[in-house]
Short mmCIF file of C-alpha atoms in Angstrom, two decimals:
data_model
loop_
_atom_site.label_atom_id
_atom_site.label_comp_id
_atom_site.label_asym_id
_atom_site.label_seq_id
_atom_site.Cartn_x
_atom_site.Cartn_y
_atom_site.Cartn_z
CA MET T 1 0.05 0.08 -0.41
CA LYS T 2 1.49 3.65 -0.76
CA ARG T 3 2.06 6.02 2.00
CA GLN T 4 -0.59 8.30 1.04
CA ASN T 5 -3.34 5.44 0.94
CA GLN T 6 -1.37 4.34 4.57
CA GLY T 7 -2.36 8.02 5.33
CA LEU T 8 -5.72 7.78 4.42
CA LEU T 9 -6.23 5.49 6.24
CA ALA T 10 -4.95 6.03 9.86
CA LEU T 11 -6.86 9.79 9.55
CA THR T 12 -10.55 7.05 8.83
CA CYS T 13 -9.69 5.28 11.09
CA CYS T 14 -9.33 8.75 13.48
CA GLY T 15 -12.58 9.88 11.87
CA LEU T 16 -14.44 7.41 12.82
CA ILE T 17 -13.55 6.24 15.83
CA PHE T 18 -13.46 9.95 17.19
CA THR T 19 -17.08 10.28 15.72
CA ALA T 20 -17.87 6.96 17.51
CA TRP T 21 -16.57 8.09 20.49
CA MET T 22 -18.96 11.34 20.51
CA SER T 23 -22.01 9.45 19.85
CA GLN T 24 -20.84 6.59 22.47
CA GLY T 25 -18.01 7.92 24.69
CA ASN T 26 -16.13 6.40 27.11
CA LEU T 27 -16.95 3.17 26.08
CA ILE T 28 -16.00 2.92 22.80
CA LEU T 29 -13.36 4.66 24.03
CA VAL T 30 -11.64 1.32 25.85
CA ALA T 31 -12.94 -0.91 22.98
CA CYS T 32 -9.96 1.08 21.16
CA LEU T 33 -7.64 1.16 22.77
CA LEU T 34 -8.16 -3.44 22.18
CA PHE T 35 -5.79 -2.25 18.91
CA VAL T 36 -2.52 -0.70 21.65
CA LEU T 37 -2.42 -4.78 23.11
CA PRO T 38 -0.14 -6.02 20.62
CA PHE T 39 2.17 -2.69 22.21
CA VAL T 40 1.67 -2.70 25.70
CA ILE T 41 2.32 -6.65 25.45
CA SER T 42 5.97 -6.23 23.14
CA GLN T 43 6.46 -2.72 25.43
CA ALA T 44 5.39 -4.30 28.26
CA PHE T 45 8.73 -3.33 30.63
CA LEU T 46 8.83 -0.37 28.92
CA VAL T 47 4.60 1.11 29.77
CA CYS T 48 5.51 0.06 33.90
CA VAL T 49 8.59 1.98 34.01
CA GLY T 50 5.99 4.59 33.29
CA PHE T 51 3.49 3.74 35.45
CA ILE T 52 6.62 3.64 38.32
CA ILE T 53 7.72 6.90 37.34
CA PHE T 54 4.20 9.38 37.47
CA SER T 55 3.34 7.40 40.65
CA TYR T 56 6.76 7.96 41.74
CA PHE T 57 7.30 11.09 40.59
CA ARG T 58 3.54 12.18 40.83
CA ILE T 59 4.48 13.39 37.80
CA HIS T 60 0.97 14.56 36.90
CA GLU T 61 0.48 16.42 40.01
CA ALA T 62 3.21 18.45 39.62
CA PHE T 63 1.59 19.60 36.49
CA PRO T 64 -1.76 19.47 37.07
CA LEU T 65 -2.23 19.69 33.21
CA LEU T 66 -2.41 15.92 33.33
CA MET T 67 -4.30 14.50 36.14
CA PRO T 68 -8.32 14.87 33.58
CA LEU T 69 -6.03 12.19 31.73
CA LYS T 70 -5.47 9.64 34.18
CA ILE T 71 -2.52 7.56 33.66
CA PRO T 72 -1.24 6.42 35.78
CA GLN T 73 -4.56 4.07 36.46
CA LEU T 74 -4.13 3.80 32.16
CA LEU T 75 -0.24 2.22 33.02
CA ALA T 76 -1.41 0.23 35.78
CA LEU T 77 -4.01 -1.79 33.80
CA ALA T 78 -1.23 -2.25 30.91
CA SER T 79 1.56 -2.72 33.05
CA LEU T 80 -0.89 -5.91 34.28
CA ALA T 81 -1.45 -6.99 30.52
CA GLY T 82 0.98 -6.67 29.97
CA LEU T 83 2.37 -9.11 33.20
CA GLY T 84 0.02 -11.42 32.20
CA TRP T 85 0.58 -11.93 28.94
CA GLN T 86 4.11 -12.47 30.28
CA LEU T 87 3.94 -14.37 32.37
CA TRP T 88 1.96 -16.64 30.65
CA LEU T 89 4.38 -16.80 27.93
CA GLN T 90 7.84 -17.78 29.61
CA ARG T 91 6.05 -19.31 32.92
CA ASP T 92 9.20 -22.27 32.15
CA SER T 93 11.81 -20.06 32.07
CA VAL T 94 10.54 -17.81 35.54
CA ASN T 95 13.66 -17.41 37.40
CA TRP T 96 13.30 -17.39 41.59
CA HIS T 97 15.65 -15.02 43.24
CA ARG T 98 15.78 -15.00 47.80
CA LEU T 99 15.96 -11.75 47.95
CA GLN T 100 12.62 -12.15 46.41
CA THR T 101 11.74 -14.96 49.52
CA LEU T 102 12.77 -12.15 51.69
CA PHE T 103 10.43 -9.82 50.28
CA LEU T 104 7.50 -11.65 50.30
CA LEU T 105 7.92 -12.35 53.77
CA PHE T 106 8.07 -8.98 54.41
CA SER T 107 4.48 -7.70 52.46
CA ALA T 108 3.13 -11.17 54.16
CA TRP T 109 3.83 -9.37 57.31
CA VAL T 110 2.88 -5.74 56.30
CA LEU T 111 -0.26 -8.20 55.63
CA VAL T 112 -0.61 -9.07 58.41
CA SER T 113 -0.32 -6.11 60.61
CA CYS T 114 -3.10 -4.52 58.72
CA LEU T 115 -5.48 -7.24 60.25
CA PHE T 116 -4.13 -6.37 63.15
CA ALA T 117 -4.09 -2.87 63.07
CA THR T 118 -5.58 -0.36 65.05
CA ASN T 119 -6.94 1.06 62.69
CA ARG T 120 -7.89 -1.20 59.97
CA GLY T 121 -9.72 0.71 57.60
CA GLU T 122 -6.66 3.18 56.70
CA ALA T 123 -4.46 -0.26 56.77
CA PHE T 124 -6.18 -2.32 54.57
CA ALA T 125 -6.66 1.67 52.20
CA SER T 126 -2.69 2.74 52.53
CA PHE T 127 -1.56 -1.66 51.62
CA ASN T 128 -5.03 -1.70 48.84
CA GLY T 129 -4.04 1.90 47.10
CA ASN T 130 -0.67 2.18 47.62
CA PHE T 131 1.82 -1.39 48.46
CA ILE T 132 -0.11 -4.06 46.68
CA LYS T 133 1.35 -1.73 43.43
CA ILE T 134 4.39 -1.77 45.74
CA VAL T 135 4.62 -5.61 45.16
CA ILE T 136 2.85 -6.23 41.86
CA MET T 137 6.21 -3.61 40.19
CA VAL T 138 8.52 -5.11 42.16
CA PHE T 139 8.04 -8.39 40.86
CA ALA T 140 7.44 -6.58 37.06
CA ILE T 141 10.36 -5.32 37.27
CA SER T 142 12.66 -7.78 37.94
CA TRP T 143 10.65 -10.85 35.81
CA LEU T 144 9.47 -8.70 32.37
CA PRO T 145 13.40 -7.01 30.81
CA GLN T 146 14.26 -9.34 28.15
CA ARG T 147 17.81 -7.79 26.90
CA GLN T 148 20.22 -5.46 28.67
CA PRO T 149 19.65 -1.82 26.77
CA GLN T 150 16.01 -2.70 28.47
CA LEU T 151 17.46 -1.23 31.72
CA LYS T 152 20.23 1.27 30.15
CA VAL T 153 16.99 2.70 29.25
CA ILE T 154 15.64 3.44 33.22
CA PRO T 155 18.13 5.41 34.80
CA TYR T 156 18.25 8.57 30.92
CA LEU T 157 14.04 8.69 31.62
CA LEU T 158 15.16 8.34 35.93
CA LEU T 159 17.05 11.44 35.49
CA LEU T 160 14.54 13.28 32.54
CA SER T 161 11.59 12.88 35.37
CA GLY T 162 14.54 13.72 37.92
CA LEU T 163 15.11 17.16 36.06
CA LEU T 164 10.98 17.56 35.57
CA ILE T 165 10.72 17.83 39.15
CA GLY T 166 13.77 19.71 39.94
CA GLY T 167 12.88 22.71 38.23
CA LEU T 168 9.85 22.32 38.81
CA ALA T 169 10.64 22.96 42.42
CA LEU T 170 13.38 25.09 41.66
CA PHE T 171 11.12 27.89 39.88
CA ASN T 172 8.73 27.35 42.41
CA LYS T 173 11.51 28.44 45.37
CA THR T 174 12.92 31.79 42.84
CA ASN T 175 8.59 33.01 42.81
CA GLY T 176 7.69 31.75 46.42
CA ILE T 177 4.84 29.13 45.64
CA GLY T 178 4.05 27.12 48.01
CA LEU T 179 6.52 28.18 50.36
CA VAL T 180 6.40 26.09 53.96
CA GLU T 181 7.54 27.65 56.95
CA GLY T 182 8.68 31.15 54.52
CA THR T 183 11.77 29.48 52.07
CA ARG T 184 10.59 25.57 51.96
CA VAL T 185 10.06 25.06 48.24
CA THR T 186 7.67 22.81 48.42
CA ILE T 187 5.37 21.11 44.49
CA GLY T 188 1.41 20.96 44.18
CA ARG T 189 0.38 21.54 48.06
CA ASP T 190 -1.89 23.72 47.65
CA ILE T 191 -4.09 20.09 46.16
CA GLY T 192 -3.07 17.84 48.83
CA SER T 193 0.02 17.07 46.55
CA MET T 194 3.10 14.35 48.24
CA LEU T 195 5.55 16.50 46.92
CA GLY T 196 4.11 19.12 48.83
CA ASP T 197 5.64 18.09 52.43
CA PRO T 198 9.67 19.23 51.94
CA ASN T 199 11.11 15.82 53.54
CA ASP T 200 8.88 14.37 50.98
CA LEU T 201 10.46 16.50 48.65
CA ALA T 202 12.76 15.72 49.13
CA LEU T 203 12.75 12.29 49.33
CA VAL T 204 11.78 11.75 45.16
CA LEU T 205 14.39 14.67 44.11
CA GLN T 206 17.42 12.59 45.97
CA PHE T 207 16.37 9.31 44.33
CA PRO T 208 17.95 10.43 40.48
CA VAL T 209 20.51 11.53 42.04
CA SER T 210 22.98 8.85 42.55
CA PHE T 211 22.49 7.88 38.84
CA ALA T 212 23.25 12.03 38.59
CA MET T 213 26.64 11.13 40.39
CA ALA T 214 27.59 7.04 38.47
CA TYR T 215 26.71 9.06 35.16
CA SER T 216 28.99 11.63 35.48
CA PHE T 217 31.52 9.26 35.47
CA HIS T 218 30.95 6.93 32.48
CA GLY T 219 30.54 7.66 28.79
CA PRO T 220 30.97 9.75 26.23
CA LYS T 221 31.37 13.29 27.31
CA TRP T 222 28.71 14.10 26.03
CA GLN T 223 26.18 12.34 28.25
CA ARG T 224 29.22 12.72 31.60
CA ALA T 225 28.04 17.11 30.67
CA LEU T 226 24.46 15.97 30.65
CA ALA T 227 24.03 13.69 33.23
CA PHE T 228 26.26 16.20 36.02
CA VAL T 229 24.23 18.82 34.69
CA VAL T 230 21.22 17.20 36.15
CA LEU T 231 23.07 16.66 39.27
CA ILE T 232 24.00 19.75 39.77
CA ILE T 233 20.30 21.01 39.09
CA MET T 234 18.99 17.84 41.91
CA ILE T 235 21.39 19.30 44.76
CA MET T 236 20.17 22.71 44.52
CA SER T 237 16.18 21.12 44.65
CA VAL T 238 16.85 18.95 48.03
CA LEU T 239 19.36 22.46 49.03
CA ALA T 240 15.51 24.25 48.49
CA THR T 241 13.51 22.00 50.37
CA GLN T 242 16.01 21.96 53.20
CA SER T 243 15.45 18.39 53.81
CA ARG T 244 18.89 17.22 56.63
CA GLY T 245 17.51 13.67 55.53
CA GLY T 246 17.52 14.55 51.90
CA LEU T 247 21.15 16.09 52.29
CA LEU T 248 22.34 13.21 54.21
CA GLY T 249 21.37 11.42 51.22
CA ILE T 250 23.64 13.15 48.96
CA ALA T 251 26.78 13.73 51.86
CA CYS T 252 26.61 9.82 51.25
CA VAL T 253 26.57 9.13 46.82
CA VAL T 254 28.93 11.56 47.42
CA PHE T 255 31.43 9.76 49.84
CA ALA T 256 30.52 6.28 48.34
CA MET T 257 31.74 7.59 44.56
CA ALA T 258 34.52 9.29 46.05
CA LEU T 259 35.58 6.21 48.01
CA LEU T 260 35.31 3.57 45.04
CA LYS T 261 37.25 6.44 43.05
CA SER T 262 40.45 6.35 45.93
CA ARG T 263 40.15 3.06 47.83
CA SER T 264 40.70 5.56 50.07
CA ILE T 265 38.55 6.33 53.20
CA VAL T 266 40.65 9.06 54.38
CA LEU T 267 40.40 11.79 51.34
CA PRO T 268 36.20 10.47 51.52
CA SER T 269 35.80 11.66 54.20
CA ILE T 270 37.11 14.17 54.68
CA ILE T 271 35.46 14.93 51.26
CA SER T 272 32.16 14.24 51.98
CA GLY T 273 32.69 15.95 55.54
CA VAL T 274 33.45 19.45 54.11
CA GLY T 275 30.90 19.13 51.35
CA LEU T 276 27.75 17.98 53.96
CA MET T 277 28.81 21.28 56.23
CA ALA T 278 28.87 23.64 52.65
CA LEU T 279 25.72 22.33 52.04
CA VAL T 280 24.37 22.72 55.25
CA LEU T 281 25.22 26.62 55.27
CA LEU T 282 23.97 26.42 51.50
CA ALA T 283 20.67 25.06 52.07
CA GLY T 284 20.33 27.34 54.42
CA ILE T 285 18.83 25.68 57.11
CA SER T 286 19.30 28.23 60.19
CA ASP T 287 17.08 30.41 58.58
CA ARG T 288 14.11 27.53 59.20
CA SER T 289 11.51 28.98 61.41
CA SER T 290 11.57 25.69 62.95
CA GLY T 291 15.09 23.91 63.43
CA GLY T 292 17.24 27.12 62.32
CA ALA T 293 19.73 29.44 64.44
CA ALA T 294 17.19 31.88 66.55
CA GLU T 295 15.99 28.41 68.41
CA ALA T 296 18.90 27.79 71.14
CA GLY T 297 20.01 23.93 71.96
CA ILE T 298 17.85 21.32 70.66
CA ASP T 299 15.96 22.42 68.01
CA GLU T 300 11.97 22.27 66.84
CA SER T 301 12.64 20.13 64.77
CA ALA T 302 14.85 18.21 66.77
CA MET T 303 13.10 17.94 69.41
CA GLY T 304 10.01 16.84 67.07
CA ARG T 305 11.84 14.22 65.96
CA ILE T 306 12.54 12.72 68.89
CA TYR T 307 9.52 13.19 70.64
CA ALA T 308 8.42 10.82 67.88
CA TRP T 309 10.74 8.74 67.71
CA GLN T 310 10.40 7.83 71.48
CA ALA T 311 7.08 7.49 70.62
CA ALA T 312 7.45 5.35 67.25
CA PHE T 313 9.46 2.71 70.42
CA ASN T 314 5.98 3.18 72.70
CA MET T 315 3.85 1.43 70.07
CA ALA T 316 6.26 -1.15 69.62
CA VAL T 317 6.11 -1.72 73.42
CA SER T 318 3.09 -2.42 73.36
CA ASN T 319 2.56 -3.80 69.93
CA PRO T 320 5.30 -5.98 69.97
CA PHE T 321 3.62 -8.70 67.07
CA ALA T 322 2.50 -6.18 64.79
CA GLY T 323 2.77 -3.11 65.64
CA VAL T 324 -0.38 -0.45 65.01
CA GLY T 325 -0.29 -1.39 61.34
CA LEU T 326 0.61 -0.13 58.23
CA ASN T 327 0.16 4.27 57.84
CA ASN T 328 -1.05 4.32 61.62
CA PHE T 329 1.94 6.06 63.42
CA TYR T 330 0.05 9.56 62.22
CA TYR T 331 -3.32 8.38 63.53
CA ASN T 332 -1.71 6.90 66.81
CA TYR T 333 0.54 9.57 67.74
CA TYR T 334 -1.77 11.22 70.78
CA PHE T 335 -1.37 8.06 71.97
CA TYR T 336 2.38 7.00 72.85
CA SER T 337 3.90 10.27 72.70
CA PRO T 338 5.76 11.90 75.24
CA HIS T 339 4.54 15.22 74.05
CA TRP T 340 1.15 16.60 72.83
CA ASP T 341 1.72 19.80 71.10
CA GLY T 342 -1.72 20.12 69.84
CA LYS T 343 -1.16 17.58 66.51
CA ASN T 344 0.08 14.42 64.92
CA HIS T 345 3.15 14.16 63.86
CA ALA T 346 4.81 12.25 61.13
CA VAL T 347 7.12 9.77 62.46
CA HIS T 348 10.84 11.11 59.82
CA SER T 349 12.72 7.76 60.68
CA THR T 350 12.21 4.59 58.20
CA TRP T 351 13.78 2.13 60.10
CA LEU T 352 11.19 3.36 63.43
CA GLN T 353 8.75 3.45 61.05
CA ILE T 354 8.24 -0.02 59.96
CA LEU T 355 8.80 -1.03 64.06
CA SER T 356 5.49 1.36 65.22
CA GLU T 357 3.73 -0.38 62.84
CA THR T 358 4.71 -3.41 61.77
CA GLY T 359 5.99 -4.53 65.16
CA PHE T 360 9.88 -6.77 66.06
CA VAL T 361 9.21 -9.25 63.33
CA GLY T 362 8.46 -6.76 61.11
CA LEU T 363 11.30 -4.55 61.51
CA VAL T 364 13.90 -8.23 61.81
CA LEU T 365 12.20 -9.46 58.78
CA PHE T 366 12.30 -5.23 56.96
CA LEU T 367 16.52 -5.51 58.02
CA LEU T 368 17.04 -8.39 56.71
CA MET T 369 15.75 -7.80 53.53
CA VAL T 370 17.38 -4.49 52.88
CA ILE T 371 21.18 -6.69 53.60
CA GLY T 372 20.10 -9.04 51.14
CA ALA T 373 19.44 -5.41 48.49
CA LEU T 374 23.05 -4.65 49.83
CA ARG T 375 25.01 -7.71 49.36
CA VAL T 376 23.31 -8.10 45.44
CA SER T 377 24.26 -4.54 44.84
CA TYR T 378 27.40 -5.07 45.55
CA GLN T 379 28.02 -8.51 44.21
CA LEU T 380 26.79 -6.35 41.29
CA LEU T 381 29.03 -3.87 41.59
CA LYS T 382 32.63 -6.88 42.31
CA ARG T 383 31.29 -9.37 38.89
CA LEU T 384 30.07 -5.63 36.64
CA GLU T 385 33.90 -4.18 37.61
CA HIS T 386 34.36 -3.96 33.54
CA HIS T 387 31.12 -4.02 32.19
CA GLU T 388 29.05 -2.17 29.73
CA MET T 389 26.53 -1.80 33.05
CA LYS T 390 28.62 -0.92 35.59
CA PRO T 391 27.18 2.06 35.61
CA LEU T 392 23.84 0.89 36.12
CA ALA T 393 25.70 -0.88 39.02
CA GLN T 394 26.83 1.78 40.40
CA GLY T 395 24.17 3.77 40.49
CA LEU T 396 22.25 1.26 42.07
CA TRP T 397 24.49 0.24 44.85
CA LEU T 398 25.05 4.07 45.43
CA GLY T 399 21.54 4.20 45.51
CA THR T 400 20.60 1.84 48.25
CA LEU T 401 23.16 3.47 50.48
CA SER T 402 21.46 6.61 49.92
CA PHE T 403 18.47 5.19 51.20
CA CYS T 404 19.93 2.95 54.27
CA VAL T 405 21.52 6.95 55.57
CA SER T 406 18.11 8.53 54.45
CA GLY T 407 15.46 6.23 55.76
CA THR T 408 17.19 6.98 59.05
CA PHE T 409 15.34 10.72 58.49
CA LEU T 410 13.06 10.02 56.14
CA THR T 411 10.16 8.39 56.02
CA GLN T 412 10.43 6.08 53.23
CA GLY T 413 9.90 1.96 54.56
CA THR T 414 6.32 1.37 52.16
CA THR T 415 6.89 3.84 49.37
CA TRP T 416 8.31 2.95 46.36
CA PRO T 417 12.86 3.98 46.44
CA LEU T 418 14.20 0.83 47.88
CA TYR T 419 11.02 -1.84 45.76
CA ILE T 420 12.36 0.40 42.69
CA LEU T 421 15.83 -0.85 43.64
CA ILE T 422 15.01 -4.14 44.57
CA GLY T 423 14.08 -4.23 41.69
CA LEU T 424 15.79 -3.05 38.77
CA LEU T 425 18.53 -4.91 41.17
CA LEU T 426 17.26 -8.08 40.12
CA ALA T 427 16.40 -8.17 36.61
CA LEU T 428 20.21 -6.80 36.95
CA ASP T 429 21.49 -9.77 37.89
CA ARG T 430 19.15 -12.32 36.69
CA LEU T 431 20.51 -10.80 33.07
CA THR T 432 24.20 -10.48 32.66
CA LEU T 433 24.48 -14.32 35.04
CA ASN T 434 22.32 -15.09 32.12
CA GLN T 435 24.52 -13.98 30.15
CA GLU T 436 27.59 -14.92 31.21
CA ALA T 437 25.48 -19.01 31.14
CA ASN T 438 25.19 -18.07 27.35
CA HIS T 439 29.04 -17.41 26.86
CA ALA T 440 30.35 -20.04 28.99
CA ARG T 441 27.81 -22.60 26.53
CA THR T 442 29.57 -21.30 23.56
CA CYS T 443 32.66 -21.04 24.73
#
């Protein structure tokens, strides 16, 4: 068929679909999605990554113009369809990893904590609305990619998304939009977005920092330059949030990369220490209305964290088996905190969040899962030393370390970062091991 005829046929089909949609509404639009099914099946991994990016970076909330399109919901349905189809076709060749066992054990215990939660409605709403998506996507990320080049796309998408959110954060800071405490930048605070909290925004911005740092030392010069520019924008954006946990995460990434390059602990310690002090000064934390220089002794922000941590420990002691339940810390703060200032607070610690919401058993399972992720990432770092996937392995290693450090001050135990890292670690480990096995058979 000639190109002209193909164009006429495409225009005719689009016209018919538009006419049918105008007369019958969304039912026809859903039926038309069947034509997209072959693409979803063949590109299921990219669709899955798209869902993760929209869910984690909250792109549709940062740019509200996209909200009526329901992009996350559509990508979620497409991801499930693609995952189910590929698992059916490849059911005899699905690999299982010990880290997946640890992840499932922890996920099962999160469900147990929901059963024993003080507020079961809130616990199951959080489990069904968010955590179950994380569980499914960990297996989707680890099983869907069939070729290593598919994994190479992910860091670039993460950097692009981070650049969008970071650029918007700097724009809001410059124009005084959505500032908290007069100086701390947020995004979408007026519409109740997760990015409306400075600490959560710092967490979102921090995730691409590890990959920007890794790719600043690998690839052609233009790629290194672009990665470095993105890294600077990410750091400036985290500084604008004035989040201490975010600054610690950046310092950890700098320290770990310096350690990889120098093989000595003295120089990286000096670099990261001086860098952290410089970041604190540049962030202007002393200007914060809470935790600023105007407060004598232990500032309000620090005391707030101490009170929250005491409340978390009290919750675990009172409910040692399964904790107070998923996403129930906030609603139980009043009953367990030694200090009440008229409002509930977040826990501001990943480890104590898991302890308070899932009990001592949940904390042990979570620690085993994190240690397993660290072990796999370190093995990949050593095994892929001279491999083309080395930058991705370094980014995953840096990201896992950054999670462990920043997690002390940021609440990210049941949010996306760690679980995206776990899925990518499993996928990279599987594909590189398969490549080595195939190479060994052909030799």
